[in-house]
CSV table of C-alpha atoms in Angstrom, one decimal:
chain,number,residue,atom,x,y,z
A,149,MET,CA,-24.8,16.7,-37.0
A,150,ASP,CA,-25.2,20.4,-35.9
A,151,VAL,CA,-28.7,19.6,-34.7
A,152,ARG,CA,-27.5,16.8,-32.7
A,153,SER,CA,-24.5,18.7,-31.2
A,154,SER,CA,-27.0,21.4,-30.6
A,155,VAL,CA,-29.3,19.1,-28.6
A,156,GLN,CA,-26.4,17.9,-26.4
A,157,LYS,CA,-25.5,21.2,-25.6
A,158,LEU,CA,-29.0,21.9,-24.5
A,159,LEU,CA,-28.8,19.0,-22.4
A,160,THR,CA,-25.3,19.5,-20.9
A,161,ASP,CA,-24.2,23.0,-21.1
A,162,PRO,CA,-26.3,25.7,-19.2
A,163,ASP,CA,-24.4,28.5,-20.8
A,164,PHE,CA,-26.0,27.4,-24.6
A,165,PHE,CA,-29.4,28.9,-23.4
A,166,GLU,CA,-27.8,32.2,-23.6
A,167,SER,CA,-27.2,31.8,-27.5
A,168,ALA,CA,-30.1,29.4,-28.2
A,169,GLU,CA,-31.5,32.1,-30.5
A,170,ASN,CA,-28.3,32.8,-32.4
A,171,LYS,CA,-27.8,28.9,-32.9
A,172,ILE,CA,-31.4,28.6,-34.2
A,173,LYS,CA,-31.2,31.3,-36.5
A,174,GLU,CA,-27.7,29.9,-37.7
A,175,LEU,CA,-29.3,26.7,-38.6
A,176,ARG,CA,-32.2,28.1,-40.4
A,177,GLU,CA,-29.8,30.0,-42.5
A,178,LYS,CA,-28.0,26.6,-43.3
A,179,SER,CA,-31.3,25.0,-44.0
A,180,LYS,CA,-31.7,27.4,-47.0
A,181,ALA,CA,-28.8,26.2,-48.7
A,182,VAL,CA,-31.4,22.9,-49.1
A,183,GLY,CA,-33.4,23.3,-52.5
A,184,SER,CA,-36.8,25.0,-51.5
A,185,ASP,CA,-38.6,22.1,-53.9
A,186,SER,CA,-37.2,19.3,-52.1
A,187,SER,CA,-39.4,17.6,-49.3
A,188,ILE,CA,-36.1,17.5,-47.0
A,189,ARG,CA,-36.3,21.6,-46.8
A,190,LYS,CA,-39.9,21.5,-45.7
A,191,ASP,CA,-39.1,18.9,-42.8
A,192,ILE,CA,-36.0,20.7,-41.9
A,193,ASP,CA,-38.1,23.9,-41.3
A,194,GLU,CA,-41.0,22.0,-39.5
A,195,ALA,CA,-38.2,20.6,-37.3
A,196,LEU,CA,-36.5,23.9,-36.3
A,197,GLU,CA,-39.7,25.7,-35.7
A,198,GLN,CA,-40.8,22.9,-33.5
A,199,PHE,CA,-37.6,23.1,-31.9
A,200,GLN,CA,-37.8,27.1,-31.2
A,201,ILE,CA,-41.3,26.5,-29.8
A,202,THR,CA,-40.0,23.6,-27.6
A,203,PHE,CA,-37.1,26.0,-26.6
A,204,ASN,CA,-39.3,28.9,-25.5
A,205,SER,CA,-41.6,26.9,-23.7
A,206,VAL,CA,-38.7,25.4,-21.6
A,207,LEU,CA,-37.6,29.0,-20.7
A,208,GLN,CA,-40.9,29.8,-19.9
A,209,ASP,CA,-41.5,27.0,-17.3
A,210,GLY,CA,-40.9,28.1,-13.7
A,211,ASP,CA,-39.3,24.6,-12.6
A,212,ILE,CA,-37.2,24.7,-15.7
A,213,SER,CA,-35.9,28.2,-14.9
A,214,LYS,CA,-35.1,27.5,-11.0
A,215,LEU,CA,-33.2,24.3,-12.0
A,216,ILE,CA,-31.1,26.6,-14.8
A,217,ALA,CA,-30.4,29.0,-12.3
A,218,THR,CA,-29.5,26.5,-9.3
A,219,THR,CA,-27.1,24.6,-11.8
A,220,THR,CA,-25.4,27.8,-12.7
A,221,LYS,CA,-24.7,28.8,-9.2
A,222,ILE,CA,-23.3,25.3,-8.6
A,223,ILE,CA,-21.0,25.6,-11.7
A,224,LYS,CA,-19.8,28.8,-10.6
A,225,ILE,CA,-19.3,27.5,-6.9
A,226,LEU,CA,-17.1,24.6,-8.4
A,227,SER,CA,-15.4,27.2,-10.8
A,228,PRO,CA,-15.6,30.2,-9.7
A,229,THR,CA,-14.7,33.3,-12.3
A,230,ASN,CA,-10.9,33.7,-13.1
A,231,ALA,CA,-10.1,30.3,-11.5
A,232,ILE,CA,-10.0,27.0,-12.6
A,233,THR,CA,-11.2,25.2,-9.2
A,234,ASN,CA,-12.7,26.6,-6.1
A,235,LYS,CA,-9.8,26.4,-3.4
A,236,ASP,CA,-12.0,26.7,-0.4
A,237,LEU,CA,-14.3,23.8,-1.5
A,238,LEU,CA,-11.0,21.7,-2.0
A,239,ASP,CA,-9.5,22.5,1.2
A,240,ASP,CA,-13.0,21.5,2.6
A,241,SER,CA,-13.0,18.4,0.8
A,242,LEU,CA,-9.4,17.4,2.0
A,243,HIS,CA,-9.9,18.6,5.6
A,244,VAL,CA,-13.7,17.8,6.3
A,245,PHE,CA,-15.7,15.7,3.8
A,246,ILE,CA,-13.1,13.0,2.9
A,247,PRO,CA,-12.3,12.5,6.9
A,248,MET,CA,-16.2,12.1,7.8
A,249,LEU,CA,-16.5,9.7,5.0
A,250,ILE,CA,-13.7,7.7,6.4
A,251,GLN,CA,-14.9,7.9,9.6
A,252,THR,CA,-18.2,6.5,8.8
A,253,ILE,CA,-16.4,3.3,7.7
A,254,GLN,CA,-15.8,1.2,11.1
A,255,TYR,CA,-15.9,-2.5,9.5
A,256,ILE,CA,-14.9,-3.6,6.2
A,257,PRO,CA,-16.9,-7.2,5.9
A,258,ASN,CA,-16.1,-10.2,3.8
A,259,PRO,CA,-18.3,-13.2,4.3
A,260,ARG,CA,-16.4,-15.4,2.2
A,261,LEU,CA,-12.9,-15.3,0.5
A,262,GLU,CA,-11.4,-18.2,-1.5
A,263,VAL,CA,-8.1,-18.3,-2.8
A,264,SER,CA,-6.7,-21.6,-4.7
A,265,VAL,CA,-3.1,-21.6,-5.9
A,266,PRO,CA,-0.8,-25.0,-6.9
A,267,GLU,CA,0.6,-24.8,-3.4
A,268,LEU,CA,-2.7,-24.5,-1.3
A,269,ASP,CA,-6.2,-24.2,-1.3
A,270,LEU,CA,-7.2,-21.7,1.5
A,271,LEU,CA,-10.7,-20.5,2.5
A,272,LEU,CA,-11.9,-17.6,4.9
A,273,GLU,CA,-14.9,-16.9,6.3
A,274,ASN,CA,-16.0,-14.0,8.5
A,275,LEU,CA,-13.4,-11.9,7.7
A,276,ILE,CA,-14.4,-8.6,9.2
A,277,ILE,CA,-11.8,-6.1,9.3
A,278,GLU,CA,-12.2,-3.7,12.4
A,279,LEU,CA,-10.4,-0.5,14.1
A,280,GLY,CA,-7.8,-1.6,16.3
A,281,ILE,CA,-6.4,0.5,19.4
A,282,THR,CA,-6.9,3.8,17.9
A,283,ILE,CA,-7.6,7.4,19.6
A,284,ASN,CA,-11.1,7.4,20.7
A,285,ASN,CA,-12.2,4.6,18.3
A,286,THR,CA,-12.3,7.1,15.6
A,287,SER,CA,-12.0,5.7,12.0
A,288,PHE,CA,-9.2,3.7,9.8
A,289,LEU,CA,-7.2,6.8,9.2
A,290,PRO,CA,-3.8,6.4,10.7
A,291,TYR,CA,-2.4,8.0,13.6
A,292,LYS,CA,0.0,10.4,11.6
A,293,LEU,CA,0.3,10.9,8.0
A,294,ARG,CA,3.1,13.1,6.5
A,295,ILE,CA,3.9,13.8,3.0
A,296,GLU,CA,7.1,15.2,2.1
A,297,THR,CA,8.1,16.6,-1.7
A,298,TYR,CA,11.5,17.3,-2.8
A,299,ASN,CA,12.2,18.8,-6.2
A,300,ASP,CA,15.7,19.0,-7.6
A,301,LEU,CA,16.4,21.5,-10.7
A,302,LYS,CA,19.5,20.6,-12.5
A,303,ILE,CA,20.6,23.0,-15.5
A,304,ARG,CA,23.7,21.6,-17.4
A,305,LYS,CA,25.5,22.9,-20.6
A,306,ALA,CA,25.3,20.4,-23.2
A,307,LYS,CA,27.1,19.9,-26.6
A,308,PHE,CA,24.6,21.8,-28.4
A,309,ARG,CA,22.6,23.9,-26.2
A,310,THR,CA,21.7,24.3,-22.7
A,311,THR,CA,19.5,21.6,-20.8
A,312,SER,CA,17.9,21.2,-17.5
A,313,SER,CA,16.1,18.4,-15.9
A,314,VAL,CA,13.9,18.2,-12.7
A,315,THR,CA,13.4,15.6,-10.1
A,316,SER,CA,10.4,15.4,-8.0
A,317,LEU,CA,10.5,13.0,-4.9
A,318,VAL,CA,7.7,12.4,-2.8
A,319,THR,CA,7.9,10.7,0.5
A,320,VAL,CA,4.8,9.1,2.2
A,321,LYS,CA,4.8,8.3,6.0
A,322,ILE,CA,2.1,6.5,7.4
A,323,ASP,CA,2.3,5.8,11.1
A,324,GLY,CA,-0.1,4.0,13.7
A,325,LEU,CA,-2.1,2.1,11.3
A,326,SER,CA,-4.1,-0.2,13.5
A,327,VAL,CA,-6.4,-3.0,12.6
A,328,ARG,CA,-7.7,-6.4,14.0
A,329,ALA,CA,-9.9,-9.2,13.0
A,330,ASP,CA,-11.7,-11.7,15.2
A,331,GLU,CA,-12.9,-15.2,15.3
A,332,ILE,CA,-11.9,-15.6,11.3
A,333,GLY,CA,-12.7,-19.3,10.0
A,334,PHE,CA,-10.4,-20.7,7.9
A,335,TRP,CA,-10.2,-24.2,5.8
A,336,LEU,CA,-6.6,-25.1,4.4
A,337,ARG,CA,-5.6,-27.8,2.3
A,338,ALA,CA,-1.8,-27.7,1.4
A,339,HIS,CA,-0.8,-29.6,-1.8
A,340,SER,CA,3.1,-29.3,-1.5
A,341,GLY,CA,5.4,-31.1,1.2
A,342,ILE,CA,5.2,-34.6,2.6
A,343,LEU,CA,2.5,-34.4,5.1
A,344,ARG,CA,0.2,-32.7,2.5
A,345,LEU,CA,-1.3,-30.2,5.6
A,346,ALA,CA,-5.1,-30.2,6.0
A,347,ASP,CA,-6.5,-28.0,8.7
A,348,GLU,CA,-9.5,-26.0,9.8
A,349,GLY,CA,-10.4,-23.6,12.9
A,350,ILE,CA,-10.9,-20.1,13.9
A,351,ALA,CA,-8.1,-17.8,14.3
A,352,SER,CA,-7.9,-14.2,15.6
A,353,PHE,CA,-5.1,-11.3,15.0
A,354,GLN,CA,-4.7,-8.1,16.6
A,355,LEU,CA,-2.5,-5.0,16.3
A,356,ASP,CA,-1.4,-2.9,19.3
A,357,GLU,CA,-1.9,0.7,19.4
A,358,ARG,CA,1.5,1.6,17.3
A,359,GLY,CA,0.2,-0.7,14.6
A,360,ILE,CA,1.7,-0.4,11.1
A,361,ASP,CA,4.2,2.3,10.1
A,362,ILE,CA,4.7,2.2,6.0
A,363,HIS,CA,7.1,4.7,4.5
A,364,LEU,CA,7.0,5.2,0.6
A,365,ASP,CA,9.8,6.9,-1.5
A,366,ILE,CA,8.1,7.6,-5.1
A,367,GLU,CA,9.8,9.6,-7.7
A,368,ILE,CA,7.5,11.6,-10.0
A,369,GLY,CA,8.4,11.7,-13.7
A,370,LYS,CA,6.1,13.8,-15.6
A,371,GLU,CA,8.2,14.2,-18.7
A,372,LYS,CA,9.6,10.7,-18.7
A,373,LEU,CA,8.2,8.5,-21.6
A,374,GLU,CA,8.2,5.1,-19.4
A,375,LYS,CA,7.9,6.1,-16.2
A,376,ILE,CA,5.6,8.3,-14.5
A,377,LEU,CA,5.6,6.5,-10.9
A,378,THR,CA,8.6,5.0,-9.8
A,379,LEU,CA,9.1,3.3,-6.2
A,380,LYS,CA,12.6,4.1,-4.9
A,381,ALA,CA,11.8,2.2,-1.6
A,382,VAL,CA,9.3,1.2,0.5
A,383,ARG,CA,9.4,-0.1,4.3
A,384,VAL,CA,6.9,-1.8,6.5
A,385,HIS,CA,7.4,-2.0,9.9
A,386,VAL,CA,4.9,-4.0,12.2
A,387,HIS,CA,5.5,-3.3,15.8
A,388,LYS,CA,3.5,-5.8,17.6
A,389,LEU,CA,1.4,-8.6,16.3
A,390,SER,CA,-0.9,-11.2,18.3
A,391,TYR,CA,-2.9,-13.9,17.2
A,392,SER,CA,-5.0,-16.7,18.6
A,393,LEU,CA,-5.7,-20.3,17.1
A,394,SER,CA,-8.8,-22.3,18.4
A,395,LYS,CA,-10.7,-25.3,17.0
A,396,SER,CA,-7.7,-26.4,15.0
A,397,LYS,CA,-5.6,-29.6,15.2
A,398,PHE,CA,-2.4,-27.3,15.9
A,399,SER,CA,-4.0,-24.8,18.6
A,400,TRP,CA,-1.5,-26.4,21.2
A,401,LEU,CA,1.4,-26.1,19.2
A,402,ALA,CA,0.4,-22.5,17.9
A,403,TRP,CA,0.4,-21.7,21.6
A,404,LEU,CA,3.3,-23.6,22.4
A,405,MET,CA,5.6,-22.2,19.6
A,406,LYS,CA,4.0,-18.5,19.7
A,407,PRO,CA,7.2,-16.8,21.1
A,408,ILE,CA,8.9,-18.3,17.8
A,409,LEU,CA,6.2,-18.1,15.4
A,410,ARG,CA,4.9,-14.6,16.2
A,411,PRO,CA,8.5,-13.0,14.8
A,412,ILE,CA,8.3,-15.1,11.8
A,413,ILE,CA,4.9,-14.4,10.8
A,414,ARG,CA,5.5,-10.5,11.5
A,415,ASN,CA,8.1,-10.6,9.0
A,416,VAL,CA,6.3,-12.6,6.5
A,417,PHE,CA,3.6,-10.4,6.7
A,418,GLN,CA,6.0,-7.1,6.4
A,419,LYS,CA,7.2,-8.6,3.5
A,420,GLN,CA,4.0,-9.7,1.6
A,421,LEU,CA,2.6,-6.4,2.3
A,422,ALA,CA,5.8,-4.4,0.8
A,423,THR,CA,5.5,-6.5,-2.4
A,424,ALA,CA,1.9,-5.8,-2.5
A,425,ILE,CA,2.9,-2.0,-2.4
A,426,ALA,CA,5.2,-2.2,-5.1
A,427,ASP,CA,3.1,-4.3,-7.4
A,428,GLY,CA,0.5,-1.9,-6.9
A,429,ILE,CA,2.7,1.4,-7.7
A,430,HIS,CA,3.8,-0.7,-10.7
A,431,ALA,CA,0.2,-1.1,-11.8
A,432,ALA,CA,-0.8,2.6,-11.3
A,433,ASN,CA,2.5,3.8,-13.3
A,434,ARG,CA,1.0,1.3,-16.3
A,435,GLU,CA,-2.3,2.6,-16.0
A,436,LEU,CA,-1.1,6.0,-16.0
A,437,LEU,CA,1.0,5.9,-19.2
A,438,PHE,CA,-1.8,4.2,-21.0
A,439,THR,CA,-4.0,6.8,-20.0
A,440,ARG,CA,-1.8,9.5,-21.2
A,441,GLU,CA,-1.2,7.8,-24.4
A,442,ARG,CA,-5.1,7.1,-24.8
A,443,LEU,CA,-5.8,10.9,-23.8
A,444,ARG,CA,-3.2,12.3,-26.4
A,445,ALA,CA,-4.7,10.0,-29.3
A,446,THR,CA,-8.3,11.1,-28.6
A,447,ARG,CA,-7.4,14.8,-28.7
A,448,ILE,CA,-5.7,14.3,-32.0
A,449,SER,CA,-8.7,12.4,-33.3
A,450,ASP,CA,-11.1,15.4,-32.0
A,451,PRO,CA,-14.4,13.5,-31.4
A,452,GLN,CA,-17.4,15.5,-31.6
A,453,ASP,CA,-19.1,14.7,-28.4
A,454,VAL,CA,-17.8,14.5,-24.5
A,455,ARG,CA,-19.4,10.8,-24.4
A,456,THR,CA,-17.2,9.5,-27.2
A,457,PHE,CA,-14.2,11.6,-25.7
A,458,ILE,CA,-14.6,10.0,-22.1
A,459,LYS,CA,-15.2,6.4,-23.4
A,460,ALA,CA,-11.9,6.5,-25.4
A,461,ILE,CA,-9.9,7.7,-22.3
A,462,ILE,CA,-11.5,5.2,-20.0
A,463,THR,CA,-11.2,2.1,-22.1
A,464,ARG,CA,-8.5,0.1,-21.1
A,465,LEU,CA,-6.8,-3.2,-22.1
A,466,THR,CA,-7.8,-5.7,-19.3
A,467,PRO,CA,-4.8,-8.0,-18.4
A,468,ALA,CA,-5.1,-11.7,-18.9
A,469,GLU,CA,-6.0,-13.9,-15.5
A,470,ASP,CA,-3.2,-15.9,-13.9
A,471,PRO,CA,-4.1,-19.7,-14.8
A,472,ASP,CA,-2.3,-20.5,-11.9
A,473,MET,CA,-4.3,-18.7,-9.5
A,474,TYR,CA,-8.2,-18.6,-8.6
A,475,THR,CA,-9.5,-15.8,-6.2
A,476,ALA,CA,-13.1,-15.5,-5.3
A,477,VAL,CA,-15.1,-13.3,-3.2
A,478,GLY,CA,-18.6,-13.4,-2.4
A,479,ILE,CA,-21.6,-15.0,-0.3
A,480,THR,CA,-22.4,-18.2,-1.9
A,481,PRO,CA,-19.7,-20.9,-2.4
A,482,SER,CA,-17.9,-21.4,-5.9
A,483,LYS,CA,-18.0,-24.5,-7.9
A,484,GLY,CA,-15.1,-26.5,-8.2
A,485,VAL,CA,-12.8,-27.6,-4.8
A,486,PHE,CA,-14.5,-25.2,-2.8
A,487,ASN,CA,-18.0,-26.3,-3.5
A,488,GLY,CA,-20.0,-27.6,-0.5
A,489,VAL,CA,-16.7,-26.6,1.9
A,490,TYR,CA,-17.5,-24.4,4.7
A,491,ALA,CA,-15.1,-23.3,7.3
A,492,PRO,CA,-16.2,-23.7,11.5
A,493,GLY,CA,-18.7,-20.8,12.2
A,494,SER,CA,-19.7,-20.0,8.8
A,495,VAL,CA,-22.3,-17.5,8.6
A,496,VAL,CA,-23.0,-18.4,4.7
A,497,LYS,CA,-23.5,-22.1,5.8
A,498,LEU,CA,-26.0,-20.9,8.6
A,499,HIS,CA,-27.8,-18.8,6.3
A,500,GLU,CA,-28.3,-21.7,3.7
A,501,GLU,CA,-29.4,-24.0,6.3
A,502,GLU,CA,-32.0,-21.6,7.5
A,503,ALA,CA,-33.3,-20.9,3.8
A,504,ARG,CA,-33.9,-24.8,3.3
A,505,ARG,CA,-35.7,-25.1,6.6
A,506,ALA,CA,-37.6,-22.2,6.2
A,507,GLY,CA,-39.8,-23.9,3.1
A,508,GLU,CA,-39.9,-27.2,5.0
A,509,ARG,CA,-41.5,-25.2,8.2
A,510,ILE,CA,-44.4,-23.6,6.2
A,511,ASP,CA,-45.1,-26.8,4.9
A,512,ASP,CA,-45.3,-28.6,8.0
A,513,PHE,CA,-46.8,-25.6,9.7
A,514,SER,CA,-44.6,-25.6,12.6
A,515,ILE,CA,-45.1,-23.7,15.9
A,516,GLU,CA,-42.4,-21.0,15.1
A,517,TRP,CA,-43.9,-20.6,11.6
A,518,TRP,CA,-41.9,-18.5,9.6
A,519,ARG,CA,-39.7,-17.2,12.7
A,520,ASN,CA,-36.0,-18.5,13.0
A,521,GLU,CA,-33.3,-18.3,15.6
A,522,ILE,CA,-32.3,-14.7,14.6
A,523,PHE,CA,-35.4,-13.3,15.9
A,524,ASP,CA,-34.4,-14.8,19.4
A,525,VAL,CA,-31.2,-12.6,19.6
A,526,HIS,CA,-31.2,-9.4,21.9
A,527,ALA,CA,-29.6,-6.4,20.5
A,528,THR,CA,-28.2,-3.5,22.7
A,529,MET,CA,-27.7,0.1,21.9
A,530,MET,CA,-24.4,1.0,20.8
A,531,GLY,CA,-22.6,2.9,23.5
A,532,GLN,CA,-24.2,1.0,26.5
């Protein structure tokens, strides 16, 4: 066990090299407890001798020495002397690195989304979430993000002692989150109602420059047993939502009823988004509670290596799937009700047809050979 832990520290802890000689001597002293006539004693001595030779060879290697020096410098940058973390590095990550990472994300593509519930079957294809009307078309970051904290300390006299309680409230205000999605192919089959609605077509939606405003009031209870995160209130407001519908049996009706349908769709969207946020906060609170208890149990068990410690913390109980709901995200159609079903303008269908025709073209020695229509599309430089 001591040899295994020593090798692990050799590979993971740069400070181990400073005390490696002492550790080898300590292992030699422990090996003397084994009888001199035993073959195990001879094997242990040979293993320790080989380990010391290997260790000296590692230290004398130029590349390894540079790696150790570089690793030590990185650790000192991440955790300087007399400090747990590097404050400047955290500030740069918050104000520079994270915004640059978010700025690189300009599209969120989803080739195919399948949703099946007892009420309906819905298929969405070519779902690409893009930037709405934003300043300089920068990123998905909202126009303004404001985080307010409120701490309330209460001290009172109880029957047997003086007690205190702290209430921490966090208000997160996200204003001006604007997105849009153009030419989404949909396929819909309803299973409830008298008419049994069935339709397919292409839809688009856009938000104006004011976008969506989301305000959250969250209470943080560090010392509470059951609730670490508690959602006090959630407010979602969509300023203006516009949509268009084409290649559908109800396109004319959607255009005619647009002044009536648009407020209804906006209110339903606000309600559904608020419900999704509340469910997300509830799930986050549950995961934090379970993680805290796993961390407490793992610290009590005192595992001997870091791998076991991390594995014990991240191990979680996966909740059972809803038997009345099926969702799938991907490229190829799944089995069941969506097998062989494609929405209008489906890129997945085009890809599969081109793949099937490629073999036929090669066998027939067609004029175009292996080329298909995608090579005839003319590309333009971005920004022109």
